[in-house]
PDB file of C-alpha atoms and ligand atoms in Angstrom:
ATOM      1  CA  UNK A  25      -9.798   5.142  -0.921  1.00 90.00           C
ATOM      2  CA  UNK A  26      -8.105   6.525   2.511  1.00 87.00           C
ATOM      3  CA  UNK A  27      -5.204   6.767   0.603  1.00 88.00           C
ATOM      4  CA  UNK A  28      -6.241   9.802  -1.565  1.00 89.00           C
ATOM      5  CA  UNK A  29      -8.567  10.730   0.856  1.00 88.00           C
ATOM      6  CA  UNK A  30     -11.713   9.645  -1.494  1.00 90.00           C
ATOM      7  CA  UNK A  31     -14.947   7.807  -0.976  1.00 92.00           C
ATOM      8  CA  UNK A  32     -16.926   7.688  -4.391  1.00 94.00           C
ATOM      9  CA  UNK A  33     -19.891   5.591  -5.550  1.00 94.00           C
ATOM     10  CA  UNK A  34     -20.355   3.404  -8.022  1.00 94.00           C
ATOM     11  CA  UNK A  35     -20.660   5.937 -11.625  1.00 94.00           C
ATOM     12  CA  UNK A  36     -17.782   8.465  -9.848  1.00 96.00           C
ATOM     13  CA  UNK A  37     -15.408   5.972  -8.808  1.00 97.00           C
ATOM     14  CA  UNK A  38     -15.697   4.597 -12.765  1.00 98.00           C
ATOM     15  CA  UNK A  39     -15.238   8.231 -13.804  1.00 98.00           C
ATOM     16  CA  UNK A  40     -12.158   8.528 -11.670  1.00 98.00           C
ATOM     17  CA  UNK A  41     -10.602   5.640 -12.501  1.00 98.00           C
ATOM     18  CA  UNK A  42     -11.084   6.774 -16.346  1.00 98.00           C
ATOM     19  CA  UNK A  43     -10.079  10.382 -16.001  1.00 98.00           C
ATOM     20  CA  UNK A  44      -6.501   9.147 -14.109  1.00 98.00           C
ATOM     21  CA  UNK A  45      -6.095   6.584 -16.429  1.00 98.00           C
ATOM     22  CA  UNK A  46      -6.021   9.565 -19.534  1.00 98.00           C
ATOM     23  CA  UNK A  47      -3.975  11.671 -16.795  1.00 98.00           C
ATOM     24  CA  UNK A  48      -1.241   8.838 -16.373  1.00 98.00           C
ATOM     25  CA  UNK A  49      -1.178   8.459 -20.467  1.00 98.00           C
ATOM     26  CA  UNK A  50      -0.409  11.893 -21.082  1.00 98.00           C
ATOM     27  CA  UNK A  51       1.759  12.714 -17.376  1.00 97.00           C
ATOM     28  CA  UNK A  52       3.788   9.973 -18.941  1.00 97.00           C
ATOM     29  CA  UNK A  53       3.327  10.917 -22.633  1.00 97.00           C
ATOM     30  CA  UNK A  54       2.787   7.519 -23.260  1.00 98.00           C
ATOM     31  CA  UNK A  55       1.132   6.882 -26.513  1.00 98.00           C
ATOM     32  CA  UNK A  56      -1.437   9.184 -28.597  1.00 98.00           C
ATOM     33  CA  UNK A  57      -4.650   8.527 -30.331  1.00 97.00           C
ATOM     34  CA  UNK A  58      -2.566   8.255 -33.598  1.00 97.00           C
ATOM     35  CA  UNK A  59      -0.490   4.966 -31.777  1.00 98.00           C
ATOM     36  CA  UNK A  60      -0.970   1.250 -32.652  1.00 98.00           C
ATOM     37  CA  UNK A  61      -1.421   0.066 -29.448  1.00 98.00           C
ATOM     38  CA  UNK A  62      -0.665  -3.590 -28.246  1.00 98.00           C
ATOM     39  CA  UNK A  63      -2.092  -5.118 -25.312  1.00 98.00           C
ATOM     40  CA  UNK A  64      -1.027  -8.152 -23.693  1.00 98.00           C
ATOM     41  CA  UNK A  65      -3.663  -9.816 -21.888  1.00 98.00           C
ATOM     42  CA  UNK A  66      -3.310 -12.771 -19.892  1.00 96.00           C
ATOM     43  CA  UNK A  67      -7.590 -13.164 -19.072  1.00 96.00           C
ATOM     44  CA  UNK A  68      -6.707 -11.467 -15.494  1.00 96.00           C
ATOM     45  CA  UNK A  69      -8.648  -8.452 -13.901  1.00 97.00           C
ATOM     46  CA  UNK A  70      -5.436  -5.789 -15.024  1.00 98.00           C
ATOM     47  CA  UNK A  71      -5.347  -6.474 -18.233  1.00 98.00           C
ATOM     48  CA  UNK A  72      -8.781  -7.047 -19.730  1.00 98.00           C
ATOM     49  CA  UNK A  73      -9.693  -3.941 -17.436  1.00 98.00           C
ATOM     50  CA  UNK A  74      -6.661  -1.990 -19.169  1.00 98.00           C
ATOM     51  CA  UNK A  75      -8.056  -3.003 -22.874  1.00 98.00           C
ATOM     52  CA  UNK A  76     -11.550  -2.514 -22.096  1.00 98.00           C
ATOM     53  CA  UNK A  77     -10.488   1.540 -20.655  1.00 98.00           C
ATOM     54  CA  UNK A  78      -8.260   2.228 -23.657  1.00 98.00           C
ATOM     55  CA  UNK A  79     -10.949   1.232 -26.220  1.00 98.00           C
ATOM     56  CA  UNK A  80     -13.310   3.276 -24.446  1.00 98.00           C
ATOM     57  CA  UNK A  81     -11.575   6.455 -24.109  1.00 98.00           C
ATOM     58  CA  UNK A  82     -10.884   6.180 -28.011  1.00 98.00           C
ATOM     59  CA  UNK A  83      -7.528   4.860 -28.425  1.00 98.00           C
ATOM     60  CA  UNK A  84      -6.574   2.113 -31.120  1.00 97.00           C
ATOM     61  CA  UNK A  85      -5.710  -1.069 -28.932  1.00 98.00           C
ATOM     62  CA  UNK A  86      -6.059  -4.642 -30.106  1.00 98.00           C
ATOM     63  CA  UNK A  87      -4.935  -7.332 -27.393  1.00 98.00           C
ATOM     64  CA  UNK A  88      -2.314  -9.933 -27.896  1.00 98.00           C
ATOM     65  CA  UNK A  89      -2.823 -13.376 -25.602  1.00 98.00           C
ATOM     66  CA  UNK A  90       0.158 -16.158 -25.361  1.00 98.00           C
ATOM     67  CA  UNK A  91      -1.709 -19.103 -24.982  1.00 97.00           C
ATOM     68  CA  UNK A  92       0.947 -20.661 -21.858  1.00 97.00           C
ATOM     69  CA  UNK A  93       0.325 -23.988 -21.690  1.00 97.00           C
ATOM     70  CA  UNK A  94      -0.145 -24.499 -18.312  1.00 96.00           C
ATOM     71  CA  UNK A  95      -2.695 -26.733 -18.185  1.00 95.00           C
ATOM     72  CA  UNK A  96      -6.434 -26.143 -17.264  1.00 96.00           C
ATOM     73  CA  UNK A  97      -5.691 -22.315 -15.674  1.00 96.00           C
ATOM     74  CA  UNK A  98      -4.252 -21.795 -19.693  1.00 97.00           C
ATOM     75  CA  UNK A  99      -7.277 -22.963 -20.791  1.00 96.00           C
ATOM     76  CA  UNK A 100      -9.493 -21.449 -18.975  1.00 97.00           C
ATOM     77  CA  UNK A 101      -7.945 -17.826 -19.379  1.00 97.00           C
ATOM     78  CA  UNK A 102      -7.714 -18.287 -23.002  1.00 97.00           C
ATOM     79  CA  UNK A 103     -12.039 -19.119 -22.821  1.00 96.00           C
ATOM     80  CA  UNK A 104     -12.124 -15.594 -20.401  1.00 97.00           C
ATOM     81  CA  UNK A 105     -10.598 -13.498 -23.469  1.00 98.00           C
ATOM     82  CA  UNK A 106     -12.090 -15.162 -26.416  1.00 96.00           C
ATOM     83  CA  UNK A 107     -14.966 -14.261 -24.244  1.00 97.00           C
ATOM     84  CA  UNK A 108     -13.950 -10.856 -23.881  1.00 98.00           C
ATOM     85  CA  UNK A 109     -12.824 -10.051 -27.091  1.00 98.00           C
ATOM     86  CA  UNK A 110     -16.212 -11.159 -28.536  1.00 97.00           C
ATOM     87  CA  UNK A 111     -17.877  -8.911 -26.266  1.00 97.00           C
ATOM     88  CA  UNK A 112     -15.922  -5.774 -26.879  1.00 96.00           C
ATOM     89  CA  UNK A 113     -15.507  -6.801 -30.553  1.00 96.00           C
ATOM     90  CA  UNK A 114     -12.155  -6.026 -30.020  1.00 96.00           C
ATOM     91  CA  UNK A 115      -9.341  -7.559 -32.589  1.00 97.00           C
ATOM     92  CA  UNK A 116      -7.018 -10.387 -30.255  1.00 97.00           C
ATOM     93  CA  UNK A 117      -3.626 -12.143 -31.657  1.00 98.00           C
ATOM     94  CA  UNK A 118      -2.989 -15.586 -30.078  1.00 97.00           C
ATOM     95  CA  UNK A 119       0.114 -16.921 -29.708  1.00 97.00           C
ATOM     96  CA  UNK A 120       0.245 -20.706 -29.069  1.00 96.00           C
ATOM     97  CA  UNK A 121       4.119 -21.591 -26.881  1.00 95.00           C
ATOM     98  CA  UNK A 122       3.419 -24.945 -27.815  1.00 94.00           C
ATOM     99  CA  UNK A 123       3.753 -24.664 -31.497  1.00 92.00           C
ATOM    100  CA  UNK A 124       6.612 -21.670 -31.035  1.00 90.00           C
ATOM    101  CA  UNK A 125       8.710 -22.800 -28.331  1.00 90.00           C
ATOM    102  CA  UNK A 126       7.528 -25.082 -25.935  1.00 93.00           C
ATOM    103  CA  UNK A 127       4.915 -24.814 -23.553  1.00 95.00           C
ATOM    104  CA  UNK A 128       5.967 -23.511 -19.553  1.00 95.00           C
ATOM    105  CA  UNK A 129       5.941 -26.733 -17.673  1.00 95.00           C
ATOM    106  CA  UNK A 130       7.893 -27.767 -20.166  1.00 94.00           C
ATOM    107  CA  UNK A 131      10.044 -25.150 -20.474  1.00 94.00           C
ATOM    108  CA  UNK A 132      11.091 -25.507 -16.836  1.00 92.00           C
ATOM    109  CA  UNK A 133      12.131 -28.695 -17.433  1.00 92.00           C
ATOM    110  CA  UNK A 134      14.881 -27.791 -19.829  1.00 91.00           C
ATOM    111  CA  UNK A 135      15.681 -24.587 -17.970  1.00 88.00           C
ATOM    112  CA  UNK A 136      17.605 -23.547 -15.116  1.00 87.00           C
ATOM    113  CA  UNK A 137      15.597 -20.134 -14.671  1.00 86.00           C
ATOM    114  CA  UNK A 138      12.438 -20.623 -12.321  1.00 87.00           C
ATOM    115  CA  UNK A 139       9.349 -20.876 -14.099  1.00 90.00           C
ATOM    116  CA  UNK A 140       8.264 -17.062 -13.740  1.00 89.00           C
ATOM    117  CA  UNK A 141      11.928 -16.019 -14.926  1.00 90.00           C
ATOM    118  CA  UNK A 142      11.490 -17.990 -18.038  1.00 94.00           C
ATOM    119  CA  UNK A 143       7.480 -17.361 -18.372  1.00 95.00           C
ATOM    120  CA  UNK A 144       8.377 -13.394 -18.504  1.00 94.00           C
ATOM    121  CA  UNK A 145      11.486 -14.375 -20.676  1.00 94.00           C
ATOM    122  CA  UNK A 146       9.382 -15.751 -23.175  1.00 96.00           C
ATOM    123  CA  UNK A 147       5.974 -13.467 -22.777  1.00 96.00           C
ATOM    124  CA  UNK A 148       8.027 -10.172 -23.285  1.00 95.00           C
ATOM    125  CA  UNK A 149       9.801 -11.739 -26.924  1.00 96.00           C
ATOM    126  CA  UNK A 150       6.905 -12.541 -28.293  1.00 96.00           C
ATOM    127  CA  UNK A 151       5.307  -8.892 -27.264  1.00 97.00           C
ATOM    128  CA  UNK A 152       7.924  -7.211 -28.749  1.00 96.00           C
ATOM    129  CA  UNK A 153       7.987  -9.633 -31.688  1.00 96.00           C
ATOM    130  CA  UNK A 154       4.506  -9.795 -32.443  1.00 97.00           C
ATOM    131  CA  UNK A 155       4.101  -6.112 -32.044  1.00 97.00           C
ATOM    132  CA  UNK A 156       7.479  -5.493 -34.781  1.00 95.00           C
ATOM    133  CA  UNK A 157       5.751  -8.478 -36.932  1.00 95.00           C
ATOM    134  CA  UNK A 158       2.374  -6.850 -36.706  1.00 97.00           C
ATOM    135  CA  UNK A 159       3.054  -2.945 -37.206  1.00 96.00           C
ATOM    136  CA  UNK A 160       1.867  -2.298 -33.503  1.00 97.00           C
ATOM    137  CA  UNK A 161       4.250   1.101 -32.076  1.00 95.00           C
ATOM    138  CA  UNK A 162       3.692   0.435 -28.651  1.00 98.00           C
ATOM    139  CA  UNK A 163       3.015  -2.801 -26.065  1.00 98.00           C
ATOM    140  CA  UNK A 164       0.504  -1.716 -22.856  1.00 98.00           C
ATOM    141  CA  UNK A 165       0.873  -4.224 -19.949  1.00 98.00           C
ATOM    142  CA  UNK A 166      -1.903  -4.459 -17.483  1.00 98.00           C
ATOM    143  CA  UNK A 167       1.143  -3.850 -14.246  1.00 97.00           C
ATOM    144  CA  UNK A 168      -0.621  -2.075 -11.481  1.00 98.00           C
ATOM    145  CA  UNK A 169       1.151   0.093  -8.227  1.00 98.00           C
ATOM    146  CA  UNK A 170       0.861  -3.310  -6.298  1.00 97.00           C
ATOM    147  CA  UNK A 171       3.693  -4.900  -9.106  1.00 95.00           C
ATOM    148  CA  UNK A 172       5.385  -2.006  -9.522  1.00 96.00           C
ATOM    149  CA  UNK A 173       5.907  -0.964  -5.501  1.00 97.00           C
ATOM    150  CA  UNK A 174       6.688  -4.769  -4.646  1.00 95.00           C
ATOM    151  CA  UNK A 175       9.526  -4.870  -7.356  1.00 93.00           C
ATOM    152  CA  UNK A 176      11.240  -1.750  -6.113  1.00 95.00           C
ATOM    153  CA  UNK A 177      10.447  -3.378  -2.848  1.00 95.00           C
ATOM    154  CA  UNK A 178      12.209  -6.523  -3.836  1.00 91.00           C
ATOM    155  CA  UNK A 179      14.739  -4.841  -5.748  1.00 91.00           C
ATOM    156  CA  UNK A 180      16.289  -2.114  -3.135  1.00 94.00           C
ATOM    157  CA  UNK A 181      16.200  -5.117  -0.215  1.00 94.00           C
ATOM    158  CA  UNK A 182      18.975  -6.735  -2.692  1.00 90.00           C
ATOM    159  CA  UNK A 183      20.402  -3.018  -3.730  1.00 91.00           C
ATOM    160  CA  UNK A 184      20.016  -3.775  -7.320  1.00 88.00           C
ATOM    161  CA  UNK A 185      21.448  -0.293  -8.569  1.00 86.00           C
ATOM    162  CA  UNK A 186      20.910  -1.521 -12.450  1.00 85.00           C
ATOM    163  CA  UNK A 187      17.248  -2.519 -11.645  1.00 86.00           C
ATOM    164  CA  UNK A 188      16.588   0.619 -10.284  1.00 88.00           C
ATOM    165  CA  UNK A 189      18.263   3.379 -13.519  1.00 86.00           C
ATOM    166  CA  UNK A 190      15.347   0.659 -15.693  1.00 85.00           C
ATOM    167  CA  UNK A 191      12.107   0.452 -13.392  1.00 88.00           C
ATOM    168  CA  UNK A 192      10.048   3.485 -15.754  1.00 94.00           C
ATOM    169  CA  UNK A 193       6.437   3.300 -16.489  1.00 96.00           C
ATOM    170  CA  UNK A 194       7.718   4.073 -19.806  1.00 95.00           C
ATOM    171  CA  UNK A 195      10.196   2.294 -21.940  1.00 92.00           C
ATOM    172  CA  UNK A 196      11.454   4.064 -25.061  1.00 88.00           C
ATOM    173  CA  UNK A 197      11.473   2.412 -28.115  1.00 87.00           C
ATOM    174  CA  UNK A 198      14.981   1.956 -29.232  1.00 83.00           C
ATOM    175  CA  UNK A 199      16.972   0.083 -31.533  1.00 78.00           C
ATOM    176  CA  UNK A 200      15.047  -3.747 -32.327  1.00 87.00           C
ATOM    177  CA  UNK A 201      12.363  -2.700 -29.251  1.00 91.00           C
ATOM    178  CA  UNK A 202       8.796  -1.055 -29.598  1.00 95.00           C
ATOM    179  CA  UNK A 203       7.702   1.179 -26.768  1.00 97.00           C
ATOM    180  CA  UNK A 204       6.759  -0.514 -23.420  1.00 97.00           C
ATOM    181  CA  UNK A 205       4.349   1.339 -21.320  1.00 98.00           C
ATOM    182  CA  UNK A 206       2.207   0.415 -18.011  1.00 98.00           C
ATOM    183  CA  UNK A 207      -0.303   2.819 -18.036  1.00 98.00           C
ATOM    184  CA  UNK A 208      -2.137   1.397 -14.626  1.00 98.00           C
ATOM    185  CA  UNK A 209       1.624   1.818 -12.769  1.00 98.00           C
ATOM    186  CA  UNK A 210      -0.891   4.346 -10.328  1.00 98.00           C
ATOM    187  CA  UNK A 211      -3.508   1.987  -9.395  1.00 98.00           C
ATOM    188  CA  UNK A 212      -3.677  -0.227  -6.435  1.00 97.00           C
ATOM    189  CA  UNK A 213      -4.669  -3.596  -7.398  1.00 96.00           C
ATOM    190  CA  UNK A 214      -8.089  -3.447  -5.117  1.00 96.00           C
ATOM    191  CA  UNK A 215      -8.466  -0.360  -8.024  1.00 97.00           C
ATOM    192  CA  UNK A 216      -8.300  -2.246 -11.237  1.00 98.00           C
ATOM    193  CA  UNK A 217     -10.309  -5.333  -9.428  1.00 97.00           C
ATOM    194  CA  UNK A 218     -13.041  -2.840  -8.889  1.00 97.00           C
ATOM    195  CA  UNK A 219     -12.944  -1.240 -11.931  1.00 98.00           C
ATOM    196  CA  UNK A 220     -13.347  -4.443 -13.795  1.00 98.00           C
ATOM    197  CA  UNK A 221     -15.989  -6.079 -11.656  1.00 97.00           C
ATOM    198  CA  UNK A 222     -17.735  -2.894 -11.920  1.00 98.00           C
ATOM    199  CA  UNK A 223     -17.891  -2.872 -15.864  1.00 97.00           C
ATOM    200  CA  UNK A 224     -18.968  -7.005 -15.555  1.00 97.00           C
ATOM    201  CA  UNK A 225     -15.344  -7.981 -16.664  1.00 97.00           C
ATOM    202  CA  UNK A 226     -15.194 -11.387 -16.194  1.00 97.00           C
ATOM    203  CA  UNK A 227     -11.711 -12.031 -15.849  1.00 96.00           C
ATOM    204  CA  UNK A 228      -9.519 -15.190 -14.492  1.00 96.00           C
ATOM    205  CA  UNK A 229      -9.818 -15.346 -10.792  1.00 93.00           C
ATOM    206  CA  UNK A 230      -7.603 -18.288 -10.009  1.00 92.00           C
ATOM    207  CA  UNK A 231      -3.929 -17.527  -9.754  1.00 88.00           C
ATOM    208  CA  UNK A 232      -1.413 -19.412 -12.023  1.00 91.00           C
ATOM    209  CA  UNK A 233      -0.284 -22.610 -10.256  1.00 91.00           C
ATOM    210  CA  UNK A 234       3.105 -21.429 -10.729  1.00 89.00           C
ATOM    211  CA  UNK A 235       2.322 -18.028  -8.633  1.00 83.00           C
ATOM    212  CA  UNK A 236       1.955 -19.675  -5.576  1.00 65.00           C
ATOM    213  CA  UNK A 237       5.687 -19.479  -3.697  1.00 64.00           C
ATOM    214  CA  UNK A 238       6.427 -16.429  -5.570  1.00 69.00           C
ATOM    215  CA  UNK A 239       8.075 -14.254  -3.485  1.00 81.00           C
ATOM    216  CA  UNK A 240       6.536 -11.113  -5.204  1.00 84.00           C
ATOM    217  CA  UNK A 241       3.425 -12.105  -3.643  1.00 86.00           C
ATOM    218  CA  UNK A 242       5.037 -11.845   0.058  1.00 90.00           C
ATOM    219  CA  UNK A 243       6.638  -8.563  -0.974  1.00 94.00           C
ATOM    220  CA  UNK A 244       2.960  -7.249  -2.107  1.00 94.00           C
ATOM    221  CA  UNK A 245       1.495  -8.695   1.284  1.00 94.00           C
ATOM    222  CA  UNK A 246       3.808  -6.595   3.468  1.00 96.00           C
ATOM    223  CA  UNK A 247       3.503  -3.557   1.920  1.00 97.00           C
ATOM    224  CA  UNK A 248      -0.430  -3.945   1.984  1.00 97.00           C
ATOM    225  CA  UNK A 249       0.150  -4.502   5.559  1.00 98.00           C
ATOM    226  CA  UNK A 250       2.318  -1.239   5.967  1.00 97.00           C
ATOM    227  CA  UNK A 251      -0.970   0.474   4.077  1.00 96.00           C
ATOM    228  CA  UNK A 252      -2.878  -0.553   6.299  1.00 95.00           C
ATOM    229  CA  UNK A 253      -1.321   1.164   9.203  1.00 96.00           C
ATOM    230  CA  UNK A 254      -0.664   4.667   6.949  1.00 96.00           C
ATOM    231  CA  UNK A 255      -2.219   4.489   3.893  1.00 95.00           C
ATOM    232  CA  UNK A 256      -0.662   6.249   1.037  1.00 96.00           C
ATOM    233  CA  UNK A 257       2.891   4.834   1.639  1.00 97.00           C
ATOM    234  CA  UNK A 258       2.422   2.880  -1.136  1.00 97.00           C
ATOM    235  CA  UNK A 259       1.819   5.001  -3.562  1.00 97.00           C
ATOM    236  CA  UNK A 260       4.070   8.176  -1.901  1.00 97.00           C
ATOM    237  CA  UNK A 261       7.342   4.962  -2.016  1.00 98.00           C
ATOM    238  CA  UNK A 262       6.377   4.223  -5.912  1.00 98.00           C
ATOM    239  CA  UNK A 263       5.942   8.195  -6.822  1.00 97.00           C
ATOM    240  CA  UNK A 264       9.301   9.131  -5.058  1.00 97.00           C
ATOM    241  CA  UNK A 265      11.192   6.854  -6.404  1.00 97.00           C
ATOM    242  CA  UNK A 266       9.870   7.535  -9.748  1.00 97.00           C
ATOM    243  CA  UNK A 267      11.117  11.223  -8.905  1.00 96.00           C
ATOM    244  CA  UNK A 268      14.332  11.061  -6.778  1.00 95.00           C
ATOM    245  CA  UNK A 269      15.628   7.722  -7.737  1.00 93.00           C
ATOM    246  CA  UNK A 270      15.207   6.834 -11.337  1.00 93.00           C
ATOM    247  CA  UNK A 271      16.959   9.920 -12.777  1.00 92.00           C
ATOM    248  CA  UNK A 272      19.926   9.362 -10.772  1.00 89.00           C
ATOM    249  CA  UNK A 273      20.250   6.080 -11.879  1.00 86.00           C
ATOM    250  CA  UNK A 274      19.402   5.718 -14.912  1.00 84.00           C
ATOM    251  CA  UNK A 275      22.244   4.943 -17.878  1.00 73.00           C
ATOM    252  CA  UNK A 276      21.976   5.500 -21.441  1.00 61.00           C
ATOM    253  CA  UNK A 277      24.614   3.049 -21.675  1.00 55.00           C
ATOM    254  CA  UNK A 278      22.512   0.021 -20.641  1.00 56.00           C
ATOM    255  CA  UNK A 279      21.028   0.677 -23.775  1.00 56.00           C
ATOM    256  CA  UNK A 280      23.647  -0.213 -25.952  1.00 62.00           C
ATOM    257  CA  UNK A 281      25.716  -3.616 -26.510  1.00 74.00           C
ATOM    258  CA  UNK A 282      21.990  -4.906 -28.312  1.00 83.00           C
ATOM    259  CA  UNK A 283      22.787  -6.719 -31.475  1.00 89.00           C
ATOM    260  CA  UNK A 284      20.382  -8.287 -33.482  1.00 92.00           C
ATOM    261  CA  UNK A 285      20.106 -12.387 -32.759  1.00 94.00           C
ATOM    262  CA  UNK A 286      21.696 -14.125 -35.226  1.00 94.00           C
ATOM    263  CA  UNK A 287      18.710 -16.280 -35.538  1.00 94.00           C
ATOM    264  CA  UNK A 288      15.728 -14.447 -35.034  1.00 93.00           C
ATOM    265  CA  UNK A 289      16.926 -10.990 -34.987  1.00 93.00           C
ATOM    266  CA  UNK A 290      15.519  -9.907 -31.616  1.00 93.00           C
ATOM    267  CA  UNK A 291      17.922  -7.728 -30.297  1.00 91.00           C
ATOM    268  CA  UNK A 292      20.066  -9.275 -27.636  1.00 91.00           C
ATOM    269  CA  UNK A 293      23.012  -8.899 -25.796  1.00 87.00           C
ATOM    270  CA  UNK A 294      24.826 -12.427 -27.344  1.00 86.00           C
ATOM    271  CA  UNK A 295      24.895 -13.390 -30.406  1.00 92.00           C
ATOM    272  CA  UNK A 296      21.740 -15.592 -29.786  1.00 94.00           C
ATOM    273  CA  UNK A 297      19.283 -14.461 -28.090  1.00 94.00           C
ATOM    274  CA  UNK A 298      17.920 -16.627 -24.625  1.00 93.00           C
ATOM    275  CA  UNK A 299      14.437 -17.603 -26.689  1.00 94.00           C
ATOM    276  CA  UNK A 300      15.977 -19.184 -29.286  1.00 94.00           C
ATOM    277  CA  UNK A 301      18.884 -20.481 -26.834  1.00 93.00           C
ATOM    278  CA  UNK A 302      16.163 -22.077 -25.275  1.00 92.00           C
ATOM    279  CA  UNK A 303      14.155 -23.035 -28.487  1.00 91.00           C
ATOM    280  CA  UNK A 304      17.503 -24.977 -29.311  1.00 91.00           C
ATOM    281  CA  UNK A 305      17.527 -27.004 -26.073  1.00 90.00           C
ATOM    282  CA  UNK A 306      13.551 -27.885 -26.644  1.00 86.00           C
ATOM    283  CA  UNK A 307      14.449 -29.620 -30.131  1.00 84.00           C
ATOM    284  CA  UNK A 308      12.436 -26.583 -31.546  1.00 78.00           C
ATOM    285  CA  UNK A 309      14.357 -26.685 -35.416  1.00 72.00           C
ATOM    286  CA  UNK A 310      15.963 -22.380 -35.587  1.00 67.00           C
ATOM    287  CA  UNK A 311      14.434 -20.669 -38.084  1.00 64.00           C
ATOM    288  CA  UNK A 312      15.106 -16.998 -38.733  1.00 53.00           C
TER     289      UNK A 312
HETATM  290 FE1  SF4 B  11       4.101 -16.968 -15.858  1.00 60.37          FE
HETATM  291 FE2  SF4 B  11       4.844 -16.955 -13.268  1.00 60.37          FE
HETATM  292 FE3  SF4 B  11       2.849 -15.408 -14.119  1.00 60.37          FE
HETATM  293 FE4  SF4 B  11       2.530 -18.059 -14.016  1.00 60.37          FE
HETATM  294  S1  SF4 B  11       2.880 -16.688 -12.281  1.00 60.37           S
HETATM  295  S2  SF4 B  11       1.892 -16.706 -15.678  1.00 60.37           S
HETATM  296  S3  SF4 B  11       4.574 -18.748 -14.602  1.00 60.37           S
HETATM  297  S4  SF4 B  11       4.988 -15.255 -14.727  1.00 60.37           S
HETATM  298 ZN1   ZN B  12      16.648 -15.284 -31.296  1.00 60.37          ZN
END
């Protein structure tokens, strides 16, 4: 790892990745043993790897999966963590799009948003609503340094100045939303990939169909290139910002204007929220 200036073997690169992941948690104050901890798995290496190291350093996490729809790479995922969960004897909530909204294909049918626009739209209601629904405090999401550095990346090429007062590996629960935290936000993705193959995680290796002209994954390709050439950029343009950037932009007042949806009572900024906005446009009959 030339960009801590590490080489470890097998058991102390395990023990690392542990001990940083408990160092993130509590640099972050993320969530304590006492939390009801939700994590949203998708059958990919991040996630699984993210439920698998919370259960094992003794924290209460059960996994939440929304079952897509998009065809065979849906179905398959949803075999890896039935899989998984069996093997960990870990507790996992399904949610089916097909019976609650519609699945993604279809979705982008109806929609003008691009498929990953409305795919997040969609994933991060039902992880807040599930987790409200549920009793869950707090949602964990398996994003690693490579999401999080390619966003900012992404993000400051268009000077997005609202993007960058929100992008916090720790989301504070607030009026109608649970706590939203990304406790991997340090680890390259060649990091959590090791990690899992390392504990025999057999996770999802195929990438969504819909992944393929995303332009995060160009954004993640240059900056792997730029760590190639001086490694630790990554991780020293992630950190900085996280220090000299976020505080001076970040607004309380972004938080306000949330009212609950007159139909589901999410909170959103409208008086319906987008989900059920798009629920309505799927033939999907509103109920509260
Ligand atoms: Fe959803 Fe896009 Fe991810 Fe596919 S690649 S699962 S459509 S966000
Ligand atoms: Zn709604």
């Amino acid at each position: 790892m030339p960009h801590h200036r590490l080489s470890l073997c097998k058991g102390h690169f395990v023990e690392w990745f542990e001990k940083h992941t408990e160092k993130t948690i509590k640099e972050f104050k993320m969530f304590t043993k006492n939390d009801k901890i939700l994590v949203a798995i998708s059958g990919g290496k991040d996630s699984l790897a993210l439920w698998y190291v919370l259960r094992k350093l003794g924290y209460k996490a059960d996994g939440l999966y929304i079952h897509l729809g998009i065809g065979e790479y849906s179905e398959r995922s949803k075999e890896k963590v039935y899989k998984f969960a069996e093997r960990i004897g870990g507790n996992v909530i399904i949610v089916d799009l097909k019976e609650e909204v519609a699945t993604i294909p279809e979705l982008v049918k109806i929609s003008s948003r691009e498929a990953c626009s409305v795919c997040g739209l969609v994933k991060r209601y039902n992880f807040n609503k599930v987790a409200k629904e549920k009793g869950y405090n707090v949602v964990a999401t398996g994003h690693n340094l490579d999401d999080e550095a390619s966003a900012l990346l992404a993000n400051i090429l268009n000077w997005n100045e609202k993007y960058l007062g929100r992008k916090y590996p720790v989301l504070e629960e607030e009026e109608g939303f649970v706590r939203k935290v990304k406790p991997f936000c340090k680890f390259t993705e060649k990091e959590t990939a090791l990690y899992a193959l390392l504990n025999g995680i057999d996770f999802i290796e195929e990438e969504c169909p819909f992944s393929e002209d995303a332009t995060s994954v160009f954004y993640k390709e240059i900056l792997n290139k730029i760590e190639e050439r001086s490694p630790g950029t990554k991780l020293r343009f992630y950190l900085d910002y996280l220090r000299k950037v976020y505080p001076k932009f970040k607004k309380e007042e972004d938080k306000k204007n949330l009212e609950p949806c007159k139909v589901c009572g999410q909170p959103t900024m409208g008086e319906v929220c987008p989900v059920c906005r798009l629920k309505e446009k799927a033939g999907v009959p509103l109920t509260g």
